[in-house]
Amino acid sequence: MDVRKKLQLQPRLRLLADLIPTGARLADVGTDHGYLPAWLLQEGRIPFAIASDIRPEPLAHARRTAAAYGVEHQMDLRLCAGLEGIAPHEVDAVVIAGMGGETMQTILEAAPWTQNGIRLYLQPMTKTEMLRSWLGDNGYCFTAERLAFDKGFLYPVFCVTGGEMERLTLESAYGGIALDGDPLYGRYLEQQMTKLRVRIEGLRRSGTDAALEEAAVWEQLCASLREKREELS
């Protein structure tokens, strides 16, 4: 085994890695191949990591990754759903990445202890607007948001901890809470507007009064995001 072999992360995971504070006691939920904790361990950024997954196959991949990069003695692999197999006192930072926003919500609902001083790094693949709103309504607050462009797609990352915040507007849920300084923000707003236009056209084709009323709401939101996009130019 060549422990000098260096792991390279794709941009989405590298953004997450850059956000994890040095010395964190990390849990990587849904670890898949275990690349993120392995990189952080190999770089000496963290002393220890718990890598969990709901399926045995990804954990087997993660075990091979840890061995290949010489960090097998610092990574604890756990077969469990979400955070069920992880105790609150074991970690102070949790990454949940590469899954849908609804699944992340379910994981956090089952682990209310994540509101107590735990730093969360969430990278939803779908339902980002729903997850933003749910977090704001359920005892979490945003400390930062970032964007990564990876393989032709934009991925948002939420940095969240326990706390209260104002109820999110539709504009905040869709346009982001703390993305104003991100260099990819303009592209993100364009992406969100494209999604809204598809929804609006579908509602218009329906032609019912209820559908047209809903379309008007999304049109107003789209106009707000367009105005925000123009302010960035």
mmCIF file of N, CA and C in Angstrom, residues 29-30 52-55 59 78-86 96 99 103 106-108 110-111 113:
data_model
loop_
_atom_site.group_PDB
_atom_site.id
_atom_site.type_symbol
_atom_site.label_atom_id
_atom_site.label_comp_id
_atom_site.label_asym_id
_atom_site.label_seq_id
_atom_site.Cartn_x
_atom_site.Cartn_y
_atom_site.Cartn_z
ATOM 1 N N VAL A 29 -22.690 11.325 6.581
ATOM 2 C CA VAL A 29 -23.880 10.491 6.458
ATOM 3 C C VAL A 29 -24.163 10.221 4.984
ATOM 4 N N GLY A 30 -24.344 8.942 4.646
ATOM 5 C CA GLY A 30 -24.495 8.574 3.250
ATOM 6 C C GLY A 30 -23.159 8.713 2.538
ATOM 7 N N SER A 52 -20.982 6.764 7.587
ATOM 8 C CA SER A 52 -22.147 5.886 7.691
ATOM 9 C C SER A 52 -22.878 5.801 6.363
ATOM 10 N N ASP A 53 -23.572 4.689 6.189
ATOM 11 C CA ASP A 53 -24.425 4.521 5.020
ATOM 12 C C ASP A 53 -25.509 3.503 5.362
ATOM 13 N N ILE A 54 -26.612 3.582 4.650
ATOM 14 C CA ILE A 54 -27.727 2.684 4.917
ATOM 15 C C ILE A 54 -27.550 1.329 4.236
ATOM 16 N N ARG A 55 -26.605 1.249 3.302
ATOM 17 C CA ARG A 55 -26.388 0.009 2.548
ATOM 18 C C ARG A 55 -24.974 -0.508 2.743
ATOM 19 N N LEU A 59 -20.478 1.064 2.110
ATOM 20 C CA LEU A 59 -19.515 0.954 3.204
ATOM 21 C C LEU A 59 -18.320 0.107 2.803
ATOM 22 N N ARG A 78 -20.020 2.731 9.756
ATOM 23 C CA ARG A 78 -21.233 2.291 10.447
ATOM 24 C C ARG A 78 -22.385 2.104 9.472
ATOM 25 N N LEU A 79 -23.029 0.973 9.584
ATOM 26 C CA LEU A 79 -24.204 0.656 8.771
ATOM 27 C C LEU A 79 -25.439 1.110 9.539
ATOM 28 N N CYS A 80 -26.048 2.181 9.081
ATOM 29 C CA CYS A 80 -27.234 2.698 9.776
ATOM 30 C C CYS A 80 -27.968 3.665 8.867
ATOM 31 N N ALA A 81 -29.234 3.890 9.184
ATOM 32 C CA ALA A 81 -30.039 4.866 8.458
ATOM 33 C C ALA A 81 -29.814 6.245 9.067
ATOM 34 N N GLY A 82 -29.388 7.176 8.242
ATOM 35 C CA GLY A 82 -29.190 8.533 8.730
ATOM 36 C C GLY A 82 -28.219 8.604 9.885
ATOM 37 N N LEU A 83 -28.668 9.223 10.971
ATOM 38 C CA LEU A 83 -27.840 9.405 12.163
ATOM 39 C C LEU A 83 -28.211 8.437 13.279
ATOM 40 N N GLU A 84 -28.985 7.401 12.940
ATOM 41 C CA GLU A 84 -29.482 6.500 13.980
ATOM 42 C C GLU A 84 -28.362 5.789 14.734
ATOM 43 N N GLY A 85 -27.249 5.509 14.072
ATOM 44 C CA GLY A 85 -26.163 4.790 14.723
ATOM 45 C C GLY A 85 -25.053 5.670 15.233
ATOM 46 N N ILE A 86 -25.332 6.973 15.358
ATOM 47 C CA ILE A 86 -24.321 7.934 15.797
ATOM 48 C C ILE A 86 -24.848 8.673 17.013
ATOM 49 N N ILE A 96 -24.227 15.848 5.318
ATOM 50 C CA ILE A 96 -25.229 15.030 4.636
ATOM 51 C C ILE A 96 -25.268 15.540 3.209
ATOM 52 N N MET A 99 -27.966 13.553 -1.612
ATOM 53 C CA MET A 99 -29.297 12.934 -1.557
ATOM 54 C C MET A 99 -30.349 14.034 -1.636
ATOM 55 N N THR A 103 -35.198 13.519 1.908
ATOM 56 C CA THR A 103 -34.484 12.514 2.710
ATOM 57 C C THR A 103 -33.700 13.187 3.828
ATOM 58 N N THR A 106 -36.025 14.066 6.626
ATOM 59 C CA THR A 106 -36.367 12.885 7.414
ATOM 60 C C THR A 106 -35.244 12.528 8.385
ATOM 61 N N ILE A 107 -34.008 12.602 7.925
ATOM 62 C CA ILE A 107 -32.853 12.290 8.783
ATOM 63 C C ILE A 107 -32.787 13.259 9.953
ATOM 64 N N LEU A 108 -32.980 14.546 9.699
ATOM 65 C CA LEU A 108 -32.871 15.548 10.760
ATOM 66 C C LEU A 108 -34.067 15.488 11.716
ATOM 67 N N ALA A 110 -35.448 12.868 12.703
ATOM 68 C CA ALA A 110 -35.169 11.753 13.607
ATOM 69 C C ALA A 110 -33.986 12.035 14.525
ATOM 70 N N ALA A 111 -33.321 13.174 14.354
ATOM 71 C CA ALA A 111 -32.143 13.500 15.172
ATOM 72 C C ALA A 111 -32.211 14.953 15.631
ATOM 73 N N TRP A 113 -31.237 16.302 18.151
ATOM 74 C CA TRP A 113 -30.015 16.724 18.852
ATOM 75 C C TRP A 113 -29.080 17.512 17.943
#
